[in-house]
Each structure stands twice: as structure tokens, then as C-alpha cells.
Coordinates of C-alpha atoms and ligand atoms in Angstrom, one line a residue:
M14 CA -5.4 -12.1 25.9
A15 CA -3.0 -14.8 27.8
K16 CA 0.6 -14.8 26.7
T17 CA 1.1 -18.4 26.5
Q18 CA -2.6 -19.0 24.6
P19 CA -2.0 -20.1 21.7
I20 CA -4.1 -19.3 18.4
L21 CA -5.9 -21.5 16.8
V22 CA -5.9 -20.9 12.9
T23 CA -8.0 -23.9 10.3
G24 CA -6.1 -23.6 6.6
G25 CA -3.4 -22.2 7.6
A26 CA -1.6 -24.9 4.0
G27 CA -3.2 -21.8 2.1
F28 CA -2.6 -19.3 0.8
I29 CA -3.9 -16.4 2.8
G30 CA -4.0 -19.2 6.6
S31 CA 0.4 -20.1 5.5
N32 CA 1.2 -15.9 5.0
F33 CA -1.1 -15.3 7.8
I34 CA 1.4 -17.8 10.1
L35 CA 3.7 -16.4 9.2
Q36 CA 3.1 -12.6 10.4
W37 CA 1.1 -14.0 12.8
L38 CA 5.3 -15.7 14.2
A39 CA 7.3 -12.7 12.8
T40 CA 5.3 -10.1 14.9
E41 CA 2.8 -11.6 17.6
G42 CA 4.4 -13.7 20.6
T43 CA 2.2 -16.1 20.8
P44 CA 1.8 -19.8 19.8
L45 CA -0.4 -20.8 17.4
I46 CA -1.4 -24.1 16.8
S47 CA -2.2 -25.0 12.2
L48 CA -5.1 -27.8 11.7
D49 CA -4.9 -27.6 7.9
K50 CA -6.5 -31.3 6.1
L51 CA -3.8 -30.7 3.5
T52 CA -6.3 -30.6 0.1
Y53 CA -4.6 -29.6 -3.5
A54 CA -4.7 -26.4 -2.2
G55 CA -2.4 -27.2 1.3
N56 CA 0.9 -27.1 0.9
L57 CA 3.3 -27.4 3.9
S58 CA 6.7 -26.3 2.1
N59 CA 4.6 -22.7 2.3
L60 CA 5.8 -22.4 6.4
E61 CA 9.1 -24.3 5.9
Q62 CA 10.5 -21.6 7.2
V63 CA 9.0 -21.7 10.2
A64 CA 8.6 -25.1 10.6
S65 CA 10.8 -25.6 14.1
D66 CA 9.7 -22.7 15.7
Q67 CA 9.2 -23.5 18.8
R68 CA 5.7 -22.0 18.9
Y69 CA 3.8 -22.9 15.7
S70 CA 2.6 -26.5 15.4
F71 CA 0.9 -28.2 12.4
V72 CA -2.1 -31.2 12.9
Q73 CA -3.7 -32.8 9.8
G74 CA -7.2 -33.2 10.0
D75 CA -10.3 -32.1 8.6
I76 CA -12.2 -28.8 10.3
C77 CA -15.1 -31.5 9.6
D78 CA -14.3 -33.6 11.8
R79 CA -15.5 -32.9 15.0
K80 CA -13.8 -35.2 17.9
L81 CA -10.6 -33.9 16.4
V82 CA -11.9 -29.7 16.6
Q83 CA -12.9 -31.0 20.3
N84 CA -9.9 -32.8 21.3
L85 CA -7.9 -29.6 20.4
L86 CA -9.7 -27.8 22.3
A87 CA -9.6 -29.5 25.2
R88 CA -5.1 -29.4 25.0
H89 CA -4.4 -26.4 23.3
R90 CA -6.8 -24.2 24.7
P91 CA -6.4 -21.9 22.8
S92 CA -7.9 -18.0 23.1
A93 CA -8.5 -18.0 19.4
I94 CA -9.5 -19.4 16.1
V95 CA -9.1 -18.0 13.1
H96 CA -10.9 -19.5 10.9
F97 CA -9.8 -20.2 7.0
A98 CA -10.4 -23.1 6.4
A99 CA -12.1 -23.6 3.3
E100 CA -13.0 -24.8 -0.4
S101 CA -11.9 -21.2 -2.6
H102 CA -12.0 -21.6 -6.0
V103 CA -14.9 -20.7 -8.3
D104 CA -14.4 -22.2 -11.1
R105 CA -13.8 -25.7 -9.6
S106 CA -17.0 -25.2 -7.1
I107 CA -19.1 -24.8 -11.0
H108 CA -17.5 -27.6 -11.4
G109 CA -18.4 -29.5 -8.1
P110 CA -20.1 -28.1 -5.2
D111 CA -20.3 -30.5 -3.5
D112 CA -16.8 -30.2 -1.5
F113 CA -18.0 -26.7 -1.1
I114 CA -20.9 -27.1 0.7
R115 CA -19.1 -30.2 2.7
A116 CA -15.8 -27.6 3.6
N117 CA -17.4 -24.3 3.9
V118 CA -20.9 -24.9 5.3
N119 CA -20.9 -27.6 7.5
G120 CA -17.3 -27.6 8.6
T121 CA -18.1 -24.4 9.6
F122 CA -21.4 -25.7 11.6
A123 CA -18.8 -28.0 13.4
L124 CA -16.3 -25.9 14.4
L125 CA -18.9 -23.4 15.7
E126 CA -20.8 -26.5 17.6
E127 CA -17.6 -27.2 19.2
A128 CA -16.2 -23.2 20.1
R129 CA -19.6 -23.0 21.5
A130 CA -19.3 -26.6 23.5
Y131 CA -15.7 -25.5 24.2
I132 CA -16.5 -21.8 26.2
S133 CA -19.7 -22.5 27.5
G134 CA -17.1 -24.6 30.2
M135 CA -15.1 -21.8 29.8
A136 CA -14.6 -19.0 33.3
T137 CA -16.8 -14.9 32.4
D138 CA -13.4 -13.6 32.0
E139 CA -11.6 -16.1 30.2
K140 CA -14.9 -16.4 28.4
S141 CA -15.3 -13.0 27.4
R142 CA -11.4 -12.2 25.4
F143 CA -11.9 -15.7 23.4
R144 CA -12.3 -15.0 20.0
F145 CA -13.4 -17.0 17.2
L146 CA -12.3 -15.1 13.5
H147 CA -14.5 -16.1 10.3
I148 CA -12.4 -15.6 7.8
S149 CA -15.2 -14.8 4.2
T150 CA -15.4 -12.9 1.2
D151 CA -17.1 -9.9 -0.8
E152 CA -18.8 -13.3 -3.7
V153 CA -21.0 -12.7 -0.4
Y154 CA -23.0 -9.3 -2.2
G155 CA -23.0 -10.3 -5.6
S156 CA -22.2 -8.3 -8.9
L157 CA -22.1 -4.9 -8.8
E158 CA -23.0 -2.2 -11.8
P159 CA -20.5 -0.2 -12.5
D160 CA -22.2 3.4 -11.5
E161 CA -23.3 0.8 -8.5
P162 CA -21.3 2.3 -4.9
P163 CA -18.4 -0.4 -3.3
F164 CA -20.1 -2.7 -0.9
S165 CA -20.1 -1.5 2.7
E166 CA -21.1 -4.0 5.7
A167 CA -25.0 -2.6 5.0
T168 CA -24.5 -4.3 1.5
P169 CA -27.5 -6.9 1.2
Y170 CA -26.0 -10.6 0.3
N171 CA -26.8 -12.0 -2.9
P172 CA -24.4 -14.8 -3.5
N173 CA -24.1 -16.3 -7.2
S174 CA -21.7 -18.7 -7.8
P175 CA -22.2 -22.3 -5.2
Y176 CA -19.0 -21.0 -4.1
A177 CA -20.4 -17.4 -2.7
A178 CA -23.0 -19.1 -1.5
S179 CA -21.6 -22.2 0.9
K180 CA -18.9 -18.3 1.9
A181 CA -22.7 -16.6 3.3
A182 CA -24.2 -20.3 4.6
S183 CA -21.0 -19.6 6.7
D184 CA -21.2 -16.2 7.4
H185 CA -25.0 -16.6 8.8
L186 CA -24.1 -20.1 11.1
V187 CA -21.4 -17.3 12.4
R188 CA -24.5 -14.9 12.9
A189 CA -26.9 -17.2 14.4
Y190 CA -24.3 -18.3 17.0
H191 CA -24.0 -14.8 18.0
H192 CA -26.7 -13.6 17.9
T193 CA -28.1 -17.3 19.2
Y194 CA -25.4 -18.5 21.7
R195 CA -23.3 -15.2 22.4
L196 CA -20.5 -16.9 21.1
P197 CA -17.7 -14.2 20.1
T198 CA -17.8 -13.9 16.5
L199 CA -16.0 -11.4 14.4
T200 CA -16.0 -11.6 11.1
T201 CA -14.3 -10.4 7.7
N202 CA -15.3 -9.9 4.4
C203 CA -12.5 -9.3 2.0
S204 CA -12.0 -8.4 -1.7
N205 CA -9.3 -11.1 -4.4
N206 CA -6.0 -11.3 -2.6
Y207 CA -2.7 -11.9 -4.4
G208 CA 0.7 -12.3 -3.3
P209 CA 3.6 -15.0 -2.5
F210 CA 2.3 -18.9 -1.7
Q211 CA -1.0 -18.3 -4.1
F212 CA -2.1 -21.5 -6.3
P213 CA -1.3 -21.5 -10.1
E214 CA -5.4 -21.6 -10.0
K215 CA -6.2 -18.2 -10.0
L216 CA -6.0 -15.5 -12.6
I217 CA -2.7 -13.5 -11.1
P218 CA -0.2 -17.0 -10.4
L219 CA -2.0 -18.5 -13.3
T220 CA -1.4 -15.5 -15.7
I221 CA 3.2 -15.4 -14.5
L222 CA 3.2 -19.0 -15.3
H223 CA 1.8 -19.2 -18.8
A224 CA 3.0 -16.3 -19.1
S225 CA 6.3 -17.1 -18.7
E226 CA 5.7 -20.7 -20.4
G227 CA 4.4 -18.8 -23.8
K228 CA 1.5 -20.9 -22.9
P229 CA -1.9 -19.3 -24.0
I230 CA -3.4 -16.4 -21.0
P231 CA -7.0 -17.4 -20.7
V232 CA -9.4 -14.7 -19.8
Y233 CA -12.2 -15.4 -19.4
G234 CA -15.3 -13.0 -21.2
D235 CA -14.6 -9.7 -23.1
G236 CA -12.1 -9.0 -19.7
Q237 CA -14.0 -6.4 -18.5
N238 CA -14.8 -7.8 -15.0
V239 CA -13.2 -5.7 -12.3
R240 CA -12.5 -7.1 -9.3
D241 CA -10.4 -4.8 -6.1
W242 CA -7.0 -5.8 -5.6
L243 CA -5.4 -6.6 -1.7
F244 CA -2.2 -7.4 -1.9
V245 CA -2.4 -10.9 0.7
E246 CA 0.3 -9.1 3.9
D247 CA -2.6 -6.2 3.6
H248 CA -4.8 -9.0 4.5
C249 CA -3.1 -10.6 7.2
S250 CA -2.8 -7.2 8.8
A251 CA -6.2 -6.5 8.8
I252 CA -7.1 -9.3 9.9
R253 CA -4.8 -9.0 12.8
T254 CA -6.3 -6.2 13.2
V255 CA -9.3 -7.4 14.0
L256 CA -9.0 -10.8 16.5
S257 CA -7.1 -7.8 18.7
L258 CA -9.3 -4.7 18.1
G259 CA -12.8 -5.9 16.7
R260 CA -16.0 -5.5 18.2
V261 CA -17.4 -9.0 18.8
G262 CA -20.4 -9.8 17.0
E263 CA -19.1 -7.3 14.4
T264 CA -18.8 -7.4 10.8
Y265 CA -15.6 -5.8 9.1
N266 CA -15.1 -5.6 5.0
I267 CA -11.0 -5.6 4.1
G268 CA -10.2 -4.6 0.3
G269 CA -7.8 -2.2 -1.7
K270 CA -9.0 0.4 -2.8
S271 CA -7.9 -1.4 -5.8
E272 CA -10.3 -2.2 -8.9
K273 CA -9.1 -3.0 -11.9
P274 CA -10.4 -5.0 -15.0
N275 CA -8.7 -8.4 -15.5
L276 CA -7.7 -7.0 -18.6
E277 CA -5.7 -4.4 -17.3
I278 CA -4.1 -6.6 -14.8
V279 CA -2.7 -9.6 -17.3
R280 CA -1.3 -6.8 -19.6
T281 CA 0.4 -5.1 -16.4
I282 CA 2.1 -8.4 -15.6
C283 CA 2.8 -9.1 -18.8
T284 CA 4.4 -5.9 -19.4
I285 CA 6.6 -5.9 -15.9
L286 CA 7.6 -9.2 -17.7
D287 CA 9.2 -8.5 -21.2
E288 CA 11.3 -5.6 -18.4
L289 CA 12.1 -8.7 -16.2
R290 CA 12.1 -12.2 -18.8
P291 CA 12.9 -11.3 -22.0
H292 CA 14.3 -13.9 -23.6
D293 CA 11.2 -15.5 -23.0
P294 CA 9.8 -17.8 -25.5
V295 CA 7.3 -15.6 -26.5
V296 CA 8.1 -11.9 -26.5
P297 CA 6.0 -9.5 -25.8
H298 CA 4.4 -11.6 -23.6
K299 CA 0.5 -9.8 -24.5
N300 CA 1.2 -11.4 -28.0
L301 CA -0.1 -15.0 -24.9
I302 CA -3.1 -13.3 -24.3
T303 CA -6.4 -15.6 -25.8
F304 CA -9.6 -15.3 -25.1
V305 CA -12.1 -17.7 -23.7
Q306 CA -15.5 -19.0 -22.9
D307 CA -16.7 -16.5 -19.7
R308 CA -17.1 -18.0 -16.0
P309 CA -20.8 -19.0 -16.2
G310 CA -22.6 -16.4 -14.0
H311 CA -19.5 -14.7 -14.0
D312 CA -19.8 -11.7 -10.9
R313 CA -19.1 -8.2 -13.4
R314 CA -17.7 -6.2 -10.5
Y315 CA -16.4 -6.3 -6.7
A316 CA -15.5 -3.0 -4.6
I317 CA -14.9 -2.8 -0.7
D318 CA -15.9 0.1 0.8
T319 CA -13.3 0.3 4.0
T320 CA -14.5 3.2 5.6
K321 CA -15.3 0.8 8.6
I322 CA -12.3 -0.9 9.5
D323 CA -10.1 2.6 8.2
R324 CA -12.4 5.0 10.8
E325 CA -12.9 2.0 13.5
L326 CA -9.8 0.5 13.8
G327 CA -6.8 2.4 11.9
W328 CA -6.4 -0.9 9.0
R329 CA -5.8 1.1 6.1
P330 CA -3.5 -1.5 3.4
R331 CA 0.3 -0.1 3.0
Q332 CA 1.2 -2.2 -0.3
T333 CA -0.1 -0.2 -3.6
F334 CA -1.1 -2.6 -6.3
D335 CA 2.0 -1.8 -8.6
T336 CA 4.7 -2.5 -5.8
G337 CA 2.5 -5.4 -4.6
I338 CA 2.4 -7.0 -8.0
R339 CA 6.3 -6.5 -8.9
S340 CA 6.6 -8.1 -5.5
T341 CA 4.4 -10.8 -6.0
I342 CA 5.8 -11.6 -10.3
Q343 CA 10.0 -11.3 -8.4
W344 CA 8.8 -13.8 -6.1
Y345 CA 7.1 -17.0 -8.4
L346 CA 10.0 -16.0 -11.1
A347 CA 12.6 -16.9 -8.0
H348 CA 10.5 -19.7 -6.6
D349 CA 10.4 -22.3 -9.6
G350 CA 11.0 -25.1 -6.9
W351 CA 7.9 -24.3 -5.0
I352 CA 6.0 -24.1 -8.9
R353 CA 7.2 -27.7 -9.7
E354 CA 6.3 -28.7 -6.4
V355 CA 2.4 -27.7 -6.7
T356 CA 1.7 -28.2 -10.2
S357 CA 1.6 -31.7 -10.1
G358 CA 0.0 -34.3 -12.3
A359 CA -3.4 -33.2 -10.6
Y360 CA -3.1 -29.9 -10.8
R361 CA -2.0 -30.4 -15.3
Q362 CA -5.8 -32.4 -14.7
W363 CA -7.3 -29.2 -13.6
I364 CA -5.9 -26.7 -16.5
A365 CA -6.8 -29.6 -19.6
T366 CA -9.8 -29.8 -17.4
Q367 CA -11.2 -25.9 -17.2
Y368 CA -9.3 -24.7 -20.0
S369 CA -9.2 -27.3 -23.1
M370 CA -5.1 -26.5 -23.7
Ligands
LIG20 P1 -6.7 -21.3 -0.3 O1 -7.8 -23.0 -1.4 O2 -4.9 -21.5 -1.0 O3 -6.3 -22.8 1.1 C1 -7.4 -23.6 2.0 C2 -6.6 -23.6 2.3 O4 -7.9 -24.5 3.7 C3 -6.1 -25.5 2.2 O5 -4.6 -24.9 2.8 C4 -6.6 -26.4 2.2 O6 -5.9 -27.8 2.6 C5 -7.4 -26.3 3.4 N1 -8.6 -27.0 3.3 C6 -9.6 -27.0 3.2 N2 -10.8 -27.4 3.0 C7 -10.2 -27.9 4.9 C8 -11.2 -28.5 6.3 N3 -12.4 -29.4 5.5 N4 -10.1 -28.8 6.8 C9 -9.5 -28.4 7.2 N5 -8.4 -27.3 6.0 C10 -9.2 -28.2 5.0 O7 -7.7 -20.6 0.0 P2 -7.2 -19.2 0.1 O8 -7.2 -18.7 -1.0 O9 -5.9 -19.0 1.3 O10 -8.2 -18.8 1.3 C11 -8.6 -18.8 3.0 C12 -10.1 -18.0 3.2 O11 -10.1 -16.8 2.8 C13 -11.1 -18.7 2.8 O12 -12.2 -19.1 3.7 C14 -10.7 -17.5 1.3 O13 -13.3 -18.1 1.1 C15 -11.5 -16.5 2.3 N6 -11.3 -15.5 1.5 C16 -9.9 -15.9 0.5 C17 -9.8 -13.9 -0.6 C18 -8.9 -14.7 -2.1 O14 -8.7 -13.3 -3.0 N7 -8.2 -16.2 -2.5 C19 -10.4 -13.3 -0.5 C20 -11.4 -13.4 0.4 C21 -11.2 -14.6 1.4
LIG21 O1 -13.3 -12.0 -4.3 C1 -12.6 -12.7 -3.5 C2 -12.4 -13.9 -4.1 O2 -11.2 -13.7 -4.7 C3 -12.1 -14.6 -3.4 O3 -13.3 -15.0 -2.1 C4 -11.9 -16.9 -4.0 O4 -11.3 -17.5 -3.2 C5 -10.6 -16.1 -5.2 O5 -10.7 -17.5 -5.8 C6 -10.7 -14.7 -5.8 O6 -12.4 -15.2 -6.9 P1 -12.1 -15.1 -8.0 O7 -13.6 -16.2 -9.2 O8 -12.2 -13.1 -8.4 O9 -11.0 -15.3 -8.6 P2 -9.6 -16.2 -9.8 O10 -8.8 -15.6 -9.7 O11 -10.8 -17.2 -9.9 O12 -10.9 -15.0 -10.7 C7 -10.3 -13.3 -10.6 C8 -10.6 -13.1 -12.5 O13 -10.0 -12.8 -13.1 C9 -12.2 -12.3 -12.1 O14 -12.8 -12.6 -12.8 C10 -12.5 -14.4 -13.4 C11 -10.6 -14.5 -14.0 N1 -10.3 -15.6 -14.4 C12 -9.5 -16.2 -14.3 C13 -9.1 -17.1 -14.4 C14 -8.6 -18.1 -13.5 C15 -10.5 -15.2 -15.8 O15 -10.6 -14.3 -16.9 N2 -9.2 -16.4 -16.6 C16 -8.9 -17.8 -15.5 O16 -7.9 -18.4 -15.7

């Protein structure tokens, strides 16, 4: 990768994208352009600390806008596209799938088409260095029974929610662009992330907020659905590893080797908050746990087999769930300004729609 060439990051104002940009600028020398539509989930204040870094520039725009993408590629000549931009919340995809098809399927298609046109004008060695890195999810594999082995890269796709189906469709497009046009693609399928800057519609930040404010903590169904939790900075380091060392055309599964039922996650957060916030409105915080109606089609269990990325690329997570969850809770407690900013009227409307609270 030539030192002066930037990378183009899509969805850089979201949860994982902004953590990735902060880590990239702290560890890599190369500049970076962030393209983000700034939907409800995108927030430029996540990147306040690098706003004046000469290596970082931001463009507000839609990945479906092909002219814009074409111009950005022609003007900045990035050595890679790291593609995070997506609608990412399963519950919202159940209420309204349209946005998910548009952003996740049509948006990825638009980027692939423009990337294909972009590399067609490159010399062979420049082309061979270019990478299209597509960030995807373990949800494309469907749901595991309690005794089934974790998802590997060979597990057949079986997406169950509109969100998962839209991500699966985008993964298939990426695969086809490598197979048919030799676009130098890489795909990562990661498990549930948690950490700073996660929008409080997702389980962990929602629980921290509701518990500390004395509001009911909604647990879907019996609370025994299992997810494999990974601290977001570990996901970002895995993406950097795949970008520099991954074999073109391959997919890599990323996970935390940290399978936990939702009820255990919620109880752990409550216990830590009892210690850190003994004067909150409701203590013990676990008294706020409220079982609510289950998510339609709720996948029972996800788990990731990380053998491939570990053996081939030498990546493994650094944080345990115990260390990661404590620092995440501390981050949320220290950033009430950020929370106030993101939990605006539109957020309150979503909570009212989803939980009838
Ligand atoms: P997020 O919802 O926090 O952020 C998504 C970002 O994409 C936002 O900044 C939003 O403004 C932007 N965006 C949406 N549509 C856009 C469009 N049409 N054009 C330009 N920008 C657009 O999501 P996240 O949790 O950070 O997830 C990022 C990616 O990682 C997604 O592709 C998601 O599928 C994948 N992923 C997420 C997790 C997780 O646990 N959060 C796990 C595995 C994979
Ligand atoms: O597995 C990777 C996926 O993880 C990503 O692809 C998605 O973008 C990301 O949103 C996440 O999806 P989940 O649906 O697993 O995350 P969420 O935080 O919404 O839910 C986690 C679990 O907690 C899930 O089993 C549903 C449950 N849950 C969630 C919410 C919001 C509750 O019990 N109560 C809630 O209020």
C-alpha cells in the first residue's frame, strides 16, 4: 500500500466505523476519508478528537449516490474501501425493511460497481494492491442449536431477519464481484460488538442507560438467547489485520469466544452498576429487569469459530468480557453529554414504538 494513498471508509460516523477511524489514526500513518450519510445512527461528535487531524476528512453523503462515490474515488484514489455503512438494527428491520434493502443491498451494489470501474483504469500492480473490505455479520448464518458447533466460514447461509437477509445479499454480491470481475475483495463476518459510541437502541447501552436512570430493562422472551460478545476495539484490530494480511477473495469470521445468554449480560451490568452507582434511583439495579414480548423470529444462539483468522493471520481478541464490559459501563457513565445528544426526540419515539413504555 503506497504511503500517501488514503483509504475510503463508509459508515465512519457509526459505532464500529468511528472506533475504527480512531484506532486507524492512532496506529497507521495513512490518511482516511469517511463517507457517511449521517442517519440517526451516525454521529460526528464520535470523532471530535480527530476532527482537526490533517489525515482525516469527512464527506456527508449516501453510498447509493454513484456519482458522488465515483468522484471521491477519482479525486482521492484510495488504496482500499473499508465498507461499514449499513442499517444495522434487527428490530428496526422488522418494523421497516425498506431502508435495509436500500442501504445494505443497493448501497453495497453501488459501491461495488464504482470500485469495479475505478480499478479498471489501474495499472496491474496498483490493481493488485487495491482492496474492497466488506464488513458483515454472523447473523447471515442463522441460528444455532445449543449443541451445534460455532459458525465457520463454511457454514451455509441461513439469514432469518430482514437485516440478516440484506447483509447476506450484500455478502453474495461481494463474492460475485470477486468471482466474476476479480475485484480484490475481503469479507469479515463478526459477532456482537459492544463498547464506546454504540447507539443506545442495542442491548448493552440500552441496559446501562435504563438501569442508571431507574427505567425498566427490557429482556426479550426468556432471556436465554445467546450471543458471542466482542469488544469493539478487538473487532477493529481484526479488520486492520484482514486488510493488511487477508487473502483476496476470502471471508474471515471474527468473534470473542464469549458466548453468553442475554439475561446473564443484563445481570452482570446490574451488578457492576450496584458497585459503581449505589445511589441510583433503583438499587439493586436487577429489580428493573422486565421480561417483554419476544422479537419475532428471534435467533436463539450465535457463536463464532475463529480458527481461520487466528491460524492464518494471527489475530485473537485482547479483551475478556469482564474487562471490556466494565470499561464500557465506565465510558457510558462518563459521557452523559454524548448520551443526551443521541437520545433526542427521534430516539424517544423509537423506544416508545418498540417497547410501548
Ligand atoms: P451503526 O448503525 O452504528 O452505523 C452505521 C453507519 O452507517 C452510520 O453512521 C450511518 O449514518 C451510516 N449509513 C447508513 N446508511 C448509509 C448510507 N446509505 N450511506 C452512507 N452512510 C450510511 O452500525 P455499526 O453497529 O457500527 O455496524 C457497522 C457495520 O458492521 C454494519 O455493516 C453492520 O452490519 C456490521 N456489524 C455490526 C455488528 C455490531 O454488533 N454492531 C456486528 C457485526 C457486523
Ligand atoms: O451478531 C451481530 C449483530 O449483533 C450485528 O450484525 C447487528 O448489527 C447488531 O445490532 C447485533 O444484533 P443483535 O440483534 O444481536 O443485537 P441487539 O443488541 O439488538 O440484541 C442483542 C440480544 O439482546 C438479542 O438476542 C436481542 C436481545 N434484546 C435486545 C434489545 C434491544 C433484548 O432482550 N432486549 C432489548 O431491548
